[in-house]
Structures are given as structure tokens and as C-alpha cells.
CSV table of C-alpha atoms in Angstrom, one decimal:
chain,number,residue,atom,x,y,z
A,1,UNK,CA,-3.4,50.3,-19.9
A,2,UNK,CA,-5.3,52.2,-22.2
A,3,UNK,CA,-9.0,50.6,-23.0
A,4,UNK,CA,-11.0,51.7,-26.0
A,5,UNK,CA,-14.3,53.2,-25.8
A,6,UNK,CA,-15.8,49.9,-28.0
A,7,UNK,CA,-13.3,47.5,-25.4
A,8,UNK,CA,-15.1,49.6,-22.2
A,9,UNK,CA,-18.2,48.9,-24.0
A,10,UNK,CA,-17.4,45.1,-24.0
A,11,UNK,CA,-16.3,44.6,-20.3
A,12,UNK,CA,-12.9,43.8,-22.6
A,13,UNK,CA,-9.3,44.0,-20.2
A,14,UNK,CA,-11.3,44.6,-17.0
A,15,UNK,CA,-12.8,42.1,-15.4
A,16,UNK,CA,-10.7,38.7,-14.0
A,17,UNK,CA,-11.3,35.4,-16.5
A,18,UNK,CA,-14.4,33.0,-15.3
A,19,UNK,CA,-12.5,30.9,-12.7
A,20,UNK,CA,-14.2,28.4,-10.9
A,21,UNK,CA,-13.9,28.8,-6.9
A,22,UNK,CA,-13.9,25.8,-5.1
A,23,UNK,CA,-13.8,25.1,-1.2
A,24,UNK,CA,-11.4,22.2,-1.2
A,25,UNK,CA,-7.6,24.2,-0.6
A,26,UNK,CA,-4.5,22.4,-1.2
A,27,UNK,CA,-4.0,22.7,2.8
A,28,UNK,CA,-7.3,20.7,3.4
A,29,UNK,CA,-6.7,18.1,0.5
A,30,UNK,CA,-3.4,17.3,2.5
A,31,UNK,CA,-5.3,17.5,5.9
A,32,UNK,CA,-7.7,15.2,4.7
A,33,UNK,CA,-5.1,12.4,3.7
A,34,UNK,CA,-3.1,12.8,6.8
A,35,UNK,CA,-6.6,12.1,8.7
A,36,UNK,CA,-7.5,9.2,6.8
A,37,UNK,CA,-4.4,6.9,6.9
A,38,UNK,CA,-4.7,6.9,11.1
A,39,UNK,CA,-6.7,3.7,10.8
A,40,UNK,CA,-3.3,2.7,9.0
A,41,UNK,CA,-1.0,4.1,11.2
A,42,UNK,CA,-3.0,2.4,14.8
A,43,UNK,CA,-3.2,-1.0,12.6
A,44,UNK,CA,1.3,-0.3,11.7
A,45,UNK,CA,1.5,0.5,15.5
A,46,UNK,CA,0.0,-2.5,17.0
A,47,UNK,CA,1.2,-5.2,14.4
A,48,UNK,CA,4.9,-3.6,14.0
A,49,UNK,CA,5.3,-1.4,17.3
A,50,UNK,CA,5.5,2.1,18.0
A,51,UNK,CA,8.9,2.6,15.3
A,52,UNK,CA,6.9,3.8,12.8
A,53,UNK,CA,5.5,6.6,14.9
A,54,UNK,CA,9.5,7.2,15.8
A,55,UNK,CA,10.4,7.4,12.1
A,56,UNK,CA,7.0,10.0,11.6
A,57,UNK,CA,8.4,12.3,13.5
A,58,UNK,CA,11.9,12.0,12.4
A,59,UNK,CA,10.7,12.4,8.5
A,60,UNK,CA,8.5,15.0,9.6
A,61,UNK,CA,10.8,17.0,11.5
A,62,UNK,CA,13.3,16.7,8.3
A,63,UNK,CA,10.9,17.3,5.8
A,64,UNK,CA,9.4,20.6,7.8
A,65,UNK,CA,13.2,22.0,8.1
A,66,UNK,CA,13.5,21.4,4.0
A,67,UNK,CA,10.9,23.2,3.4
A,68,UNK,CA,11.8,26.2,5.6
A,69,UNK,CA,15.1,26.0,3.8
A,70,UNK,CA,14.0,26.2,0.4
A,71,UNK,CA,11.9,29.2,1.5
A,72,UNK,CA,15.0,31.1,2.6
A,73,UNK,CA,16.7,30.2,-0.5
A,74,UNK,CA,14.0,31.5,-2.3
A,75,UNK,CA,13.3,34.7,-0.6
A,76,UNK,CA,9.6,33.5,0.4
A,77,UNK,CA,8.0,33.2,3.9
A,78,UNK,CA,8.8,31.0,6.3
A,79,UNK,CA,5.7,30.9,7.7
A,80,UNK,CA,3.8,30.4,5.0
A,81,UNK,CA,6.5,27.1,4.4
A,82,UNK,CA,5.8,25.7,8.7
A,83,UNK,CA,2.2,26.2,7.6
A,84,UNK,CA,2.5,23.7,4.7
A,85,UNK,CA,1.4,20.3,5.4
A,86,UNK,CA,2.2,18.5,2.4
A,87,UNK,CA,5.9,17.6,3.2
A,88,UNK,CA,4.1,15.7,6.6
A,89,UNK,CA,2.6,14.1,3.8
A,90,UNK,CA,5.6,12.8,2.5
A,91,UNK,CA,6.7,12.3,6.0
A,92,UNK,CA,3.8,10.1,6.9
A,93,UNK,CA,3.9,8.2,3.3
A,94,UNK,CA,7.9,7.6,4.2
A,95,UNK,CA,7.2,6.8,7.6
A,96,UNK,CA,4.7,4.0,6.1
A,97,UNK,CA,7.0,2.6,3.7
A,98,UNK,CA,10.7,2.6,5.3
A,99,UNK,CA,11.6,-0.1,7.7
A,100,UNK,CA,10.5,0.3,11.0
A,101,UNK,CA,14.1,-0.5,12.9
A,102,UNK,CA,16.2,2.0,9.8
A,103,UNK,CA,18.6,4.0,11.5
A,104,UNK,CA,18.0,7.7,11.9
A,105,UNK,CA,20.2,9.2,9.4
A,106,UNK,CA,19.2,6.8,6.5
A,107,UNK,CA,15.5,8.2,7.0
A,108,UNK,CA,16.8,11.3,7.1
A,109,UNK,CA,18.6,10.9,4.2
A,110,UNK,CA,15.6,9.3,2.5
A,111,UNK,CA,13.6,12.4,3.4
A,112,UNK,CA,16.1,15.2,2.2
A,113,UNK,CA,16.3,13.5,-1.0
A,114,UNK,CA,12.5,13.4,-1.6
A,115,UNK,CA,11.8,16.9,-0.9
A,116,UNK,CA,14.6,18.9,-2.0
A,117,UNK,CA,15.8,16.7,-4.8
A,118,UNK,CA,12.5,14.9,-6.0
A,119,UNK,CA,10.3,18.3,-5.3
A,120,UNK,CA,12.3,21.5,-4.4
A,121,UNK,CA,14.7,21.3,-7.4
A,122,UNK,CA,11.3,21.1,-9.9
A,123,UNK,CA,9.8,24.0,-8.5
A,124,UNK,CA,8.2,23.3,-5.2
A,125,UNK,CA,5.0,21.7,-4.8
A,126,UNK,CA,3.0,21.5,-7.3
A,127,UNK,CA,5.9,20.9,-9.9
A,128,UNK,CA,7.7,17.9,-9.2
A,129,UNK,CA,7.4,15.0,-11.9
A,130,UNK,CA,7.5,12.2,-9.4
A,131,UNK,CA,6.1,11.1,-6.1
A,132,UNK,CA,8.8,12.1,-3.6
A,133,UNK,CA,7.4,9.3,-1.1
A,134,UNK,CA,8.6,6.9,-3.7
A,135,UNK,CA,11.5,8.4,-5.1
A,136,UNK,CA,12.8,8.7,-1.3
A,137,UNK,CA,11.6,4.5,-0.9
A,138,UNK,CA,13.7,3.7,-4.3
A,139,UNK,CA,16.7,5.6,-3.6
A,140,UNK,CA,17.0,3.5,0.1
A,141,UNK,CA,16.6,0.4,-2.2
A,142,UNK,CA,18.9,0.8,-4.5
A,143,UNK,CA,21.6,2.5,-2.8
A,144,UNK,CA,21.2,0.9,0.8
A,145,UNK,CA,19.8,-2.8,0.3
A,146,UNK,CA,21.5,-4.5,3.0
A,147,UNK,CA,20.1,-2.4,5.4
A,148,UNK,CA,17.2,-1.6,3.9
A,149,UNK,CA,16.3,-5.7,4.0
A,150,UNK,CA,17.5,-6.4,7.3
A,151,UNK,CA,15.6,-3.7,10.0
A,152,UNK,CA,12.4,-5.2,9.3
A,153,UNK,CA,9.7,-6.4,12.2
A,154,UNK,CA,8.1,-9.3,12.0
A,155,UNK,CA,4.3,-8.8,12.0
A,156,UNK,CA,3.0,-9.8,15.2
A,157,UNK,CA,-0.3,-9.2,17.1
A,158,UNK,CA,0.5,-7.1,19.9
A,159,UNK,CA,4.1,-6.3,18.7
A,160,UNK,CA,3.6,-2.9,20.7
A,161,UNK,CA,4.5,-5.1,23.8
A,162,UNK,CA,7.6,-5.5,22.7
A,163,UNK,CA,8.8,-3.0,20.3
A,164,UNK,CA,7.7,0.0,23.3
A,165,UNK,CA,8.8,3.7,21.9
A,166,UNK,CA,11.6,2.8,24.7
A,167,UNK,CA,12.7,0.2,22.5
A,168,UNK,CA,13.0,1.3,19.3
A,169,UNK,CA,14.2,4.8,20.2
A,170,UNK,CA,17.5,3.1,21.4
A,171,UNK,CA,17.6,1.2,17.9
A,172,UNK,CA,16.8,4.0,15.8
A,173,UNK,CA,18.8,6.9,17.5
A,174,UNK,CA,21.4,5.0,19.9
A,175,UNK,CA,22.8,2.2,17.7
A,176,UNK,CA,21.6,-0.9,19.4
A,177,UNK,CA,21.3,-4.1,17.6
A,178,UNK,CA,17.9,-4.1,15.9
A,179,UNK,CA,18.4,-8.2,15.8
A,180,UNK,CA,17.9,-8.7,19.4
A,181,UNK,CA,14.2,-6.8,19.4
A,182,UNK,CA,13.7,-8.6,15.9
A,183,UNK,CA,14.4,-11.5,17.5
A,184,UNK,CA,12.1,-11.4,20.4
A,185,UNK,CA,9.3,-10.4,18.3
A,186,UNK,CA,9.7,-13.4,16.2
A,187,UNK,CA,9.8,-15.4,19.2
A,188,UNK,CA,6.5,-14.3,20.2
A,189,UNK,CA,5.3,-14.5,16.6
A,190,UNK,CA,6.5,-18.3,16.8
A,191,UNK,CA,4.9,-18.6,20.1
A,192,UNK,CA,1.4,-17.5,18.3
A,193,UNK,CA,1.4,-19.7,15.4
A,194,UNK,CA,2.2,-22.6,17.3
A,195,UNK,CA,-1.3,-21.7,19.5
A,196,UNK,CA,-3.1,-21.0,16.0
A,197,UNK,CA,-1.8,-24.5,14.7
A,198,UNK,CA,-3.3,-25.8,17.7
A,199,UNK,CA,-6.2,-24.6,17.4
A,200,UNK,CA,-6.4,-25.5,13.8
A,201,UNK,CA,-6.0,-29.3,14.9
A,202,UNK,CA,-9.0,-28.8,17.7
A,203,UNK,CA,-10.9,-27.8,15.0
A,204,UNK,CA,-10.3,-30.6,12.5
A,205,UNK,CA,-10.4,-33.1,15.5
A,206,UNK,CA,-13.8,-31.3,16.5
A,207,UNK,CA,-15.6,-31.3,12.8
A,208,UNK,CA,-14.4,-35.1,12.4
A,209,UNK,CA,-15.7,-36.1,15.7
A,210,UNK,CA,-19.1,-34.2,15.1
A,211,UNK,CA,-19.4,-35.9,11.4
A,212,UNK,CA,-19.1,-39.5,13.3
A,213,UNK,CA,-21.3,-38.8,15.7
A,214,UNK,CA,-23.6,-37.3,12.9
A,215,UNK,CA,-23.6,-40.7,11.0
A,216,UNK,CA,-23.9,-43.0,14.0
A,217,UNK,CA,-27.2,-41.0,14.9
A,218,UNK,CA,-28.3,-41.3,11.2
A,219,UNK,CA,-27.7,-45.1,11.2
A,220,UNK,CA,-29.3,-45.6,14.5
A,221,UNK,CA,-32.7,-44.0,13.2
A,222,UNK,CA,-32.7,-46.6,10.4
A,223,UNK,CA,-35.0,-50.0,11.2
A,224,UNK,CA,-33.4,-52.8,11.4
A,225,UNK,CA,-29.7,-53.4,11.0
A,226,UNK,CA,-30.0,-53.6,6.9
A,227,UNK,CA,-30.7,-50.4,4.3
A,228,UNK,CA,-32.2,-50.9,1.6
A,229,UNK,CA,-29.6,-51.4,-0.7
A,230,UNK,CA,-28.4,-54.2,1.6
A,231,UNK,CA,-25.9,-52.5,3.2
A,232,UNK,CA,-25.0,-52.1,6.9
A,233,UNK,CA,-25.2,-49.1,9.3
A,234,UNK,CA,-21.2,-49.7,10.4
A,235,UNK,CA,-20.5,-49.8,6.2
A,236,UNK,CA,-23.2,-46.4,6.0
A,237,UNK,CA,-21.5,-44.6,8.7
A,238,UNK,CA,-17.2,-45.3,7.9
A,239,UNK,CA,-16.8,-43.0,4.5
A,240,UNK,CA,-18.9,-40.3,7.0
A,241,UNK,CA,-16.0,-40.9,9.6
A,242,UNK,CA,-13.2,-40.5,7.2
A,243,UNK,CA,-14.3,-37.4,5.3
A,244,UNK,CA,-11.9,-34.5,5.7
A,245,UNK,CA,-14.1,-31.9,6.3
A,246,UNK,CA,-10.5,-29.2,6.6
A,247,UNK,CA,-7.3,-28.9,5.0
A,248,UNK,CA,-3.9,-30.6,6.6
A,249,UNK,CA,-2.7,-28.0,9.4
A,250,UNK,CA,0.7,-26.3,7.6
A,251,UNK,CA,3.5,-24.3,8.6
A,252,UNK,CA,3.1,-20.8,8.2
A,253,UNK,CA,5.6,-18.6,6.6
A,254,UNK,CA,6.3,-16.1,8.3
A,255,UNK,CA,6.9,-12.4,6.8
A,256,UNK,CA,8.9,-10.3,8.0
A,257,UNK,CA,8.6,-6.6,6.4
A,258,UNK,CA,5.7,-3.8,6.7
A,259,UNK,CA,4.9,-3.9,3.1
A,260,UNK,CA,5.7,-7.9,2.6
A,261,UNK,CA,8.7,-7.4,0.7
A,262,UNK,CA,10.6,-10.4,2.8
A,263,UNK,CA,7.9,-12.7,2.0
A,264,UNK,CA,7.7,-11.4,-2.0
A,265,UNK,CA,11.6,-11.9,-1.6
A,266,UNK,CA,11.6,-15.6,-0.7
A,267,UNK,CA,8.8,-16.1,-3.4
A,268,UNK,CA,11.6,-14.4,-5.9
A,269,UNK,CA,13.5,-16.9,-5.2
A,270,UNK,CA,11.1,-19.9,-5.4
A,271,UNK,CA,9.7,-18.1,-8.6
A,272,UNK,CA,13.2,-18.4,-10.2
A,273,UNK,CA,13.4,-22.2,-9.0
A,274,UNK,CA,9.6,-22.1,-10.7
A,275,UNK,CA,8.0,-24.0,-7.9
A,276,UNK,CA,5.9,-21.2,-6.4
A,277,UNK,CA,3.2,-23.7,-6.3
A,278,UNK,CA,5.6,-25.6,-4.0
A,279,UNK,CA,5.1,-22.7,-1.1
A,280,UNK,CA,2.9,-23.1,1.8
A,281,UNK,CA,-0.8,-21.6,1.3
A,282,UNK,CA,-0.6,-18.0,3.1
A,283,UNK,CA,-3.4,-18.0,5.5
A,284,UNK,CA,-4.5,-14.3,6.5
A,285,UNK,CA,-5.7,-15.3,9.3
A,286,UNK,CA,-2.9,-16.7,11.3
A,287,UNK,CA,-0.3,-14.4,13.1
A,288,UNK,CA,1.9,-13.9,10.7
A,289,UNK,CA,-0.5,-12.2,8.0
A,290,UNK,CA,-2.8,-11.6,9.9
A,291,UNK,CA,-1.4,-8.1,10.0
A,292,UNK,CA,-2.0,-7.3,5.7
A,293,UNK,CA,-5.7,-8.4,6.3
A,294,UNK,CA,-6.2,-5.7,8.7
A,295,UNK,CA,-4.2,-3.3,7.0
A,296,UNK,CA,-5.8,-3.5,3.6
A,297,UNK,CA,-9.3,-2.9,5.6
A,298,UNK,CA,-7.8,-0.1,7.0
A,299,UNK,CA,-6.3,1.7,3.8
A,300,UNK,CA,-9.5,0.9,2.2
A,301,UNK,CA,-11.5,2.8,4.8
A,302,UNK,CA,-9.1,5.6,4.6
A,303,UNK,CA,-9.4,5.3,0.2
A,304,UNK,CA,-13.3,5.6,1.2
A,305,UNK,CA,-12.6,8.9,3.2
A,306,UNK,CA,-10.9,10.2,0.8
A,307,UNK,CA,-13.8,9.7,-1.9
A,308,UNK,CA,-16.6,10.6,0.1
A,309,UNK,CA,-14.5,14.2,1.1
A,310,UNK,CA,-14.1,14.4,-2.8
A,311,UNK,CA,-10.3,14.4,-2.6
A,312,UNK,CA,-10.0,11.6,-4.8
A,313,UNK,CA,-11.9,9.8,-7.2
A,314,UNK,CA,-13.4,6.4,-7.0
A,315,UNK,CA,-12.9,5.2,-10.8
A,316,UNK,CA,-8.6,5.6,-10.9
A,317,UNK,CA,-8.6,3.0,-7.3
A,318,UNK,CA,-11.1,0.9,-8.4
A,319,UNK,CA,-9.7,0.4,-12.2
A,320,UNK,CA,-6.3,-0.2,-10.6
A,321,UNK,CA,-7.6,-3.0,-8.3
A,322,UNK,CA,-9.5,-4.3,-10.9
A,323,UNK,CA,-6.5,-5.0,-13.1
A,324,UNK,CA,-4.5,-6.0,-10.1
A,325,UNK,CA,-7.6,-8.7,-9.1
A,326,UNK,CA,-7.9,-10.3,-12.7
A,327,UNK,CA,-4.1,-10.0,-14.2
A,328,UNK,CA,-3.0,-11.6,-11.1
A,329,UNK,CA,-5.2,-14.4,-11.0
A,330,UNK,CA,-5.3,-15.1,-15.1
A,331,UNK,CA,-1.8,-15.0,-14.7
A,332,UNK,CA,-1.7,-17.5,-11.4
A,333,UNK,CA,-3.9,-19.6,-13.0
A,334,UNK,CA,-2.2,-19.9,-16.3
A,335,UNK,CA,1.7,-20.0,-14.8
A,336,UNK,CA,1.2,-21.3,-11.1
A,337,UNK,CA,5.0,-21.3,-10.6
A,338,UNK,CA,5.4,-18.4,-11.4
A,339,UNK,CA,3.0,-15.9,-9.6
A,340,UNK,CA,1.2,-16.0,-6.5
A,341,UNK,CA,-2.2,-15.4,-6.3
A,342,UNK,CA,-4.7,-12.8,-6.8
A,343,UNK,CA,-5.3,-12.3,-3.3
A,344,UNK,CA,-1.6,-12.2,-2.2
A,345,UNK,CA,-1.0,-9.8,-5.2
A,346,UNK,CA,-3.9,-7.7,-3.6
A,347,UNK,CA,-3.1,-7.8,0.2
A,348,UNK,CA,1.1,-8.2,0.3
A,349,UNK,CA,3.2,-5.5,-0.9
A,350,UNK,CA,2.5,-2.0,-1.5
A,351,UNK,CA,-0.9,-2.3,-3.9
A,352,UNK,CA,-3.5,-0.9,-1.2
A,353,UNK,CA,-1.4,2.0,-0.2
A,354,UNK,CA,-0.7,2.1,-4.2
A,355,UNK,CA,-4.5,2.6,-5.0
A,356,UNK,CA,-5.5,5.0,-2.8
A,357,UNK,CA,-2.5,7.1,-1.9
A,358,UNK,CA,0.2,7.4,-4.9
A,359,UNK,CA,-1.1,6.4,-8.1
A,360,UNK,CA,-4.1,9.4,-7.1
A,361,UNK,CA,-1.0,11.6,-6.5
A,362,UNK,CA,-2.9,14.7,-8.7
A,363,UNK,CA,0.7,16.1,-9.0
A,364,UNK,CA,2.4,13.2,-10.6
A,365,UNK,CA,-0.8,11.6,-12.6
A,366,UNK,CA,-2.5,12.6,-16.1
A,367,UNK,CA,-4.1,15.8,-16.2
A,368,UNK,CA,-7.0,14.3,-18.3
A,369,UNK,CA,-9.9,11.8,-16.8
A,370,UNK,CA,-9.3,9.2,-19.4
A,371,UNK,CA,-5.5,9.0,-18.4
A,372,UNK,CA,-5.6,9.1,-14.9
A,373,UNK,CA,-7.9,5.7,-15.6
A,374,UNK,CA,-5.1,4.4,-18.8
A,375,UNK,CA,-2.3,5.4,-16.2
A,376,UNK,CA,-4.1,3.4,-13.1
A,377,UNK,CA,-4.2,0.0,-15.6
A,378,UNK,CA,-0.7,0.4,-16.8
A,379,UNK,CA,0.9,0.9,-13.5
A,380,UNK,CA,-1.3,-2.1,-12.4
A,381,UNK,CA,-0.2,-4.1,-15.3
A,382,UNK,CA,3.5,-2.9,-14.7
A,383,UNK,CA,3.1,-4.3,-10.7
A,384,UNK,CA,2.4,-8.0,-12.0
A,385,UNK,CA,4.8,-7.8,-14.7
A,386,UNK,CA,7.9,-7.2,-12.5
A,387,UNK,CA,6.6,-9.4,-9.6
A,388,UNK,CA,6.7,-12.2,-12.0
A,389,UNK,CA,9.5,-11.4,-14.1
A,390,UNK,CA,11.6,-8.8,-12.8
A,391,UNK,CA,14.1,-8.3,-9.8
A,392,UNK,CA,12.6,-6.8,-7.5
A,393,UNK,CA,10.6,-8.0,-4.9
A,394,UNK,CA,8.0,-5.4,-4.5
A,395,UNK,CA,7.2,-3.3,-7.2
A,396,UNK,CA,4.7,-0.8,-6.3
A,397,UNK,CA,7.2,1.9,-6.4
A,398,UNK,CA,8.9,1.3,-9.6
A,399,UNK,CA,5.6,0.8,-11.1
A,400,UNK,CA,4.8,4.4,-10.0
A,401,UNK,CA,7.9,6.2,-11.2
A,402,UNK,CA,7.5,4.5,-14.8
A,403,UNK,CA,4.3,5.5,-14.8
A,404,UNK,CA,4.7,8.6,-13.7
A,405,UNK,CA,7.5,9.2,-16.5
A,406,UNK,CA,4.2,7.9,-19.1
A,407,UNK,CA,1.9,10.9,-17.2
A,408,UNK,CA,2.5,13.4,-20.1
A,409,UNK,CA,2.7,11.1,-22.6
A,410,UNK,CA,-1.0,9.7,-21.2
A,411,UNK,CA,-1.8,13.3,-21.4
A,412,UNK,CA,-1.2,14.1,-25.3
A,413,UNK,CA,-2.8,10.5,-26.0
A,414,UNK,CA,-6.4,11.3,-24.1
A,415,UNK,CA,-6.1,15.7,-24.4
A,416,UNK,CA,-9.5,17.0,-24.4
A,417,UNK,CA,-11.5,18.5,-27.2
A,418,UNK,CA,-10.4,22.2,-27.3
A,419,UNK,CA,-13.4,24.5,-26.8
A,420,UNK,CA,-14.9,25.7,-30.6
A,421,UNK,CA,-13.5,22.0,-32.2
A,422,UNK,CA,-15.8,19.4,-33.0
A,423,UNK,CA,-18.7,21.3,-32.6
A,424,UNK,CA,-21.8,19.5,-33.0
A,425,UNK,CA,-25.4,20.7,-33.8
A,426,UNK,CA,-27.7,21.1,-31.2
A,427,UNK,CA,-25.3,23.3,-28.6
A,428,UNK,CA,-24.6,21.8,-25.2
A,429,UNK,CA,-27.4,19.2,-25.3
């Protein structure tokens, strides 16, 4: 290229455009996320048994020969593709989402069709307009329900006893009938919340007794047999004895599906009955959902990983939560047959491992700061909406892919000020 004296003068044509250099790689940023959700993955593995770990391999397996494959068709290096670690990503995310007892070839299928459908045929990484992890999730859905529904495990403290690597490997890849391990864990989930109701009673019994004994102390104290209103001690101490200081123990419900969607299923179809109110309180603490208490804890520590390494950032989780939080308990408050609570909307279902893991997707989100946050509300806003109204059970996925058709759209509606416009006097003060 020919450069003219006055150009040579100016530095014009020869010198690379100011690009800022940063530390963080694409390889690290996908490092990073597969490091943080192990809290997740230990929590999955002792509540659900070692299947998940089974089905991360499988998907990761798949997902590493998909990307080898597009590289040949390509013409680019394979080992530049085996040194990729965003399809574990998608592996792990899968892994996460899937039933635990799906047979092999459906994950496999689940994971061929998120990375060379869903991201290959868009142009790699990078490129693809939605998140494969959900795309693969919704195509099991829609084209596989009965299966999809029906190889859930029952959350179970120490389910790992049970559902061994053993186990499950002879469900997954040998055929077995998953309804004989999903039936012995729900034995032993049975077998837990029959102890935990127990206890519950002890504890009412206890708190009762204690209150008497409380107000038979008090009334002894007092001189004489008369207060002085003119009534006795027996009449002082009986509305002490008959104060119920807990709730009536209830039957639990008990869910049976990683990311709740059995449980948001049988409130589908109490919502449509519209006596969602009529359901038995879910109490995170017993054996049943015990499980989404810890699990939420742990995707939230991960979420805090990932905003402390700078991967992430805190505003697009937090305004998502936020909406979650209050929509879902205006909502509950206003129709009580209709939604379930704030708390349920926060901890069942896929809205932890929505907040910090998808909707931050930086592929499949805004470009712009403002629409990352805009996106974060809608999709949060789109959750409640279809677990209220619409037909499926959990909607954390379909929320995603809607919003990630609105990304560009979000982007035209918040683009930046181009450099020049709008100037203002005064400079960059």
C-alpha cells in the first residue's frame, strides 16, 4: 500500500486501531463457570445421585466430538477445537438441566442438536442467536415429553446411597427400568418425611408443654390464690396452655424433578382448578425440598464467583431476581389461586440457574448495559407470566429463547451515543 508523505507524517495506515487488551480470554471466562457451578454439581450429586455426573460425561463427550467435526468440515484445527471448553459448558449446563435417569441417546441427541444446530450452523461460537443449553432442554420438551417427565429422581438427602454410579449406569446405558431405582428412592424419601413429621409433633408437643409449665410457674409466684382482677391462677394459666405456639404438622408434597418441574406440574394443574391456595405449604426444610434450599445457596455462591472474577455482572442477576421476588409476590398476593409464592417462584424451577448462568449468556444477551438490565426484567416478567398462565410447567427456558429473539431489538432501543453526537460543553468532564 502506498502511504503519502503527509499520511507517513500522520502515523495514517500504519499503526493497528487503539484496542483495548484485557486478561480475561474466552478459555478462562468458560473455565471460570465450569469452576463455579461444582458447589452445584456436589449439592445435584448428593440430593439426586451420581446420574448427573453420568449424563456430564456423556454430553461432554458428544459435545467435544461436535466440535472436532465442525472443525474438519471447516478446514480448521482440531486441536485448537479439543482445546475449546465452551461446548463442556453446554455439556455441564445440559447435564444440569436434563433428567437425571434420560436414556443415553436422548442426551445425546439433546447435545448434537445444541451445538451443531443451535451454534455450529450460526457460525461457531460466538455467533449463535440462542443459548444452546436451552435450545437442547426445549427441543427434549417438546419433542420427547413422556420421557422427558417420567426419568426424574426424587430429591432425597443422601440419594447417592441409592442412585450409586453402578446404578444409574445400568439405567442410562443398559435399559433397565428407571421406576424401580425411582421407586426406592422415594421410598427412602417417604421414610424421611415420616421422621421429619415426627419431629415436627415433638416440637409442638415440647413448646406446648414448656408454655404450661411457664404459666403454672407464673401463677404460683402470685400471693394468694386471687389476682387482682379477681381472677384465678387455674383461669390465668388455661388460654397459656391452649396457645398454639406452631402450625398443624402437614403432609409434604413431594417433588420429584431436578429443576421442580413435577411439583410446578401438579400446581398447573391445581392453578387451572384455581385452588392453588388449596396446596400444602412447601416447607424447604423437610426432605423433599430440602434439596432447592441448598441448591439455590449453591448457585448463588457460584453467581458470587462469577462477579468477583469479573465474568459477570452483578446488576443483570440482581435486577432479574428483583423482578422475580416482587412480581411473584404482588401477583400471589393479588390472585392466590393462581400463583405460588415469591419464594417458591425464587427457589423451584430453573430461576437461580436462570440468573446467574443463561440470561448473563454475553453471546445471546444485549450488546448495550441498559439492555442486558431491560432484557433481565422482561425475561423475569416473561417467567411469571407463563407459570401463571401458560402451559408449561417451568418456564425458564422459554423465557430465555423469547428473550433472546428481543436481544437485538433491546439493542437498537438502548444503542449508545456514537462518538462526536451529542457533544456537550466542557469535554469529558
Amino acid at each position: 500500500m502506498q502511504i503519502s508523505v503527509q499520511s507517513a507524517k500522520q502515523n495514517l495506515g500504519i499503526e493497528p486501531a487503539p484496542h483495548v487488551h484485557c486478561a480475561m480470554s474466552t478459555r478462562r471466562i468458560m473455565l471460570y463457570v465450569m469452576l463455579s457451578l461444582i458447589p452445584a454439581l456436589a449439592v445435584i450429586t448428593y440430593f439426586f445421585g451420581a446420574a448427573t455426573i453420568v449424563q456430564f460425561i456423556l454430553a461432554g463427550v458428544t459435545a467435544l466430538l461436535c466440535q472436532v467435526l465442525a472443525a474438519i468440515l471447516r478446514g480448521r484445527s482440531i486441536k485448537r477445537a479439543c482445546q475449546d471448553p465452551s461446548g463442556l459448558v453446554t455439556a455441564l449446563l445440559l447435564a444440569i438441566t436434563l433428567p437425571p435417569l434420560l436414556p443415553w441417546y436422548f442426551t445425546v441427541i439433546a447435545t448434537v442438536f445444541a451445538m451443531l444446530i443451535v451454534r455450529e450452523c450460526f457460525g461457531g461460537l460466538g455467533m449463535n442467536i440462542f443459548n444452546p443449553a436451552m435450545s437442547g432442554f426445549i427441543f427434549l420438551v417438546i419433542s420427547a415429553p413422556g420421557i422427558f417427565y417420567s426419568t426424574w429422581i426424587t430429591p432425597t438427602p443422601n440419594a447417592l446411597s441409592l442412585a450409586t454410579p453402578s446404578r444409574v449406569y445400568e439405567v442410562i446405558f443398559k435399559g433397565e427400568d428407571p421406576n424401580i431405582l425411582i421407586s426406592e428412592i422415594k421410598e427412602l424419601n417417604a421414610q424421611q418425611e415420616q421422621d421429619y413429621t415426627i419431629k415436627l409433633q415433638n416440637q409442638l408437643q415440647e413448646q406446648r408443654a414448656a408454655a404450661a409449665a411457664a404459666a403454672t410457674a407464673a401463677a404460683a409466684t402470685t400471693t394468694g390464690n386471687t389476682t387482682s382482677s379477681g381472677e384465678t391462677a387455674s383461669d390465668a394459666a388455661a388460654p397459656a396452655e391452649d396457645l398454639p405456639l406452631l402450625e398443624p404438622v402437614e403432609p409434604h408434597v413431594t417433588a420429584d424433578a431436578l429443576t421442580g418441574a413435577t411439583f410446578l406440574e401438579s400446581i398447573k394443574t391445581a392453578r387451572k382448578a384455581g385452588d392453588v391456595d388449596m396446596q400444602p405449604k412447601v416447607d424447604f426444610l423437610s426432605p423433599s425440598f430440602m434439596a432447592y434450599t441448598y441448591l439455590g445457596a449453591a448457585y448463588l455462591v457460584g453467581g458470587l464467583f462469577l462477579i468477583f472474577t469479573h465474568v459477570i455482572r452483578f446488576q443483570v442477576p440482581l435486577f432479574f431476581l428483583l423482578t422475580i421476588v416482587g412480581v411473584g409476590a404482588l401477583w400471589h398476593n393479588l390472585e392466590p389461586s393462581m400463583s405460588i409464592s415469591a419464594v417458591e417462584h425464587l427457589l423451584l424451577g430453573g430461576t437461580m440457574l436462570g440468573a446467574f448462568y443463561i440470561i448473563t449468556d454475553p453471546v445471546t444477551t444485549c450488546g448495550t448495559f441498559k439492555g442486558r438490565i431491560l432484557l433481565s426484567i422482561i425475561i423475569a416478567l416473561l417467567i411469571i407470566l407463563i407459570r401463571v398462565h401458560g402451559s408449561y410447567s417451568d418456564s425458564v427456558a422459554f423465557a430465555v429463547m423469547l428473550g433472546n429473539c428481543l436481544a437485538p431489538l433491546m439493542d437498537v432501543l438502548t444503542k449508545r451515543r456514537p462518538f462526536g453526537i451529542g457533544y456537550r460543553k466542557g469535554g469529558l468532564d
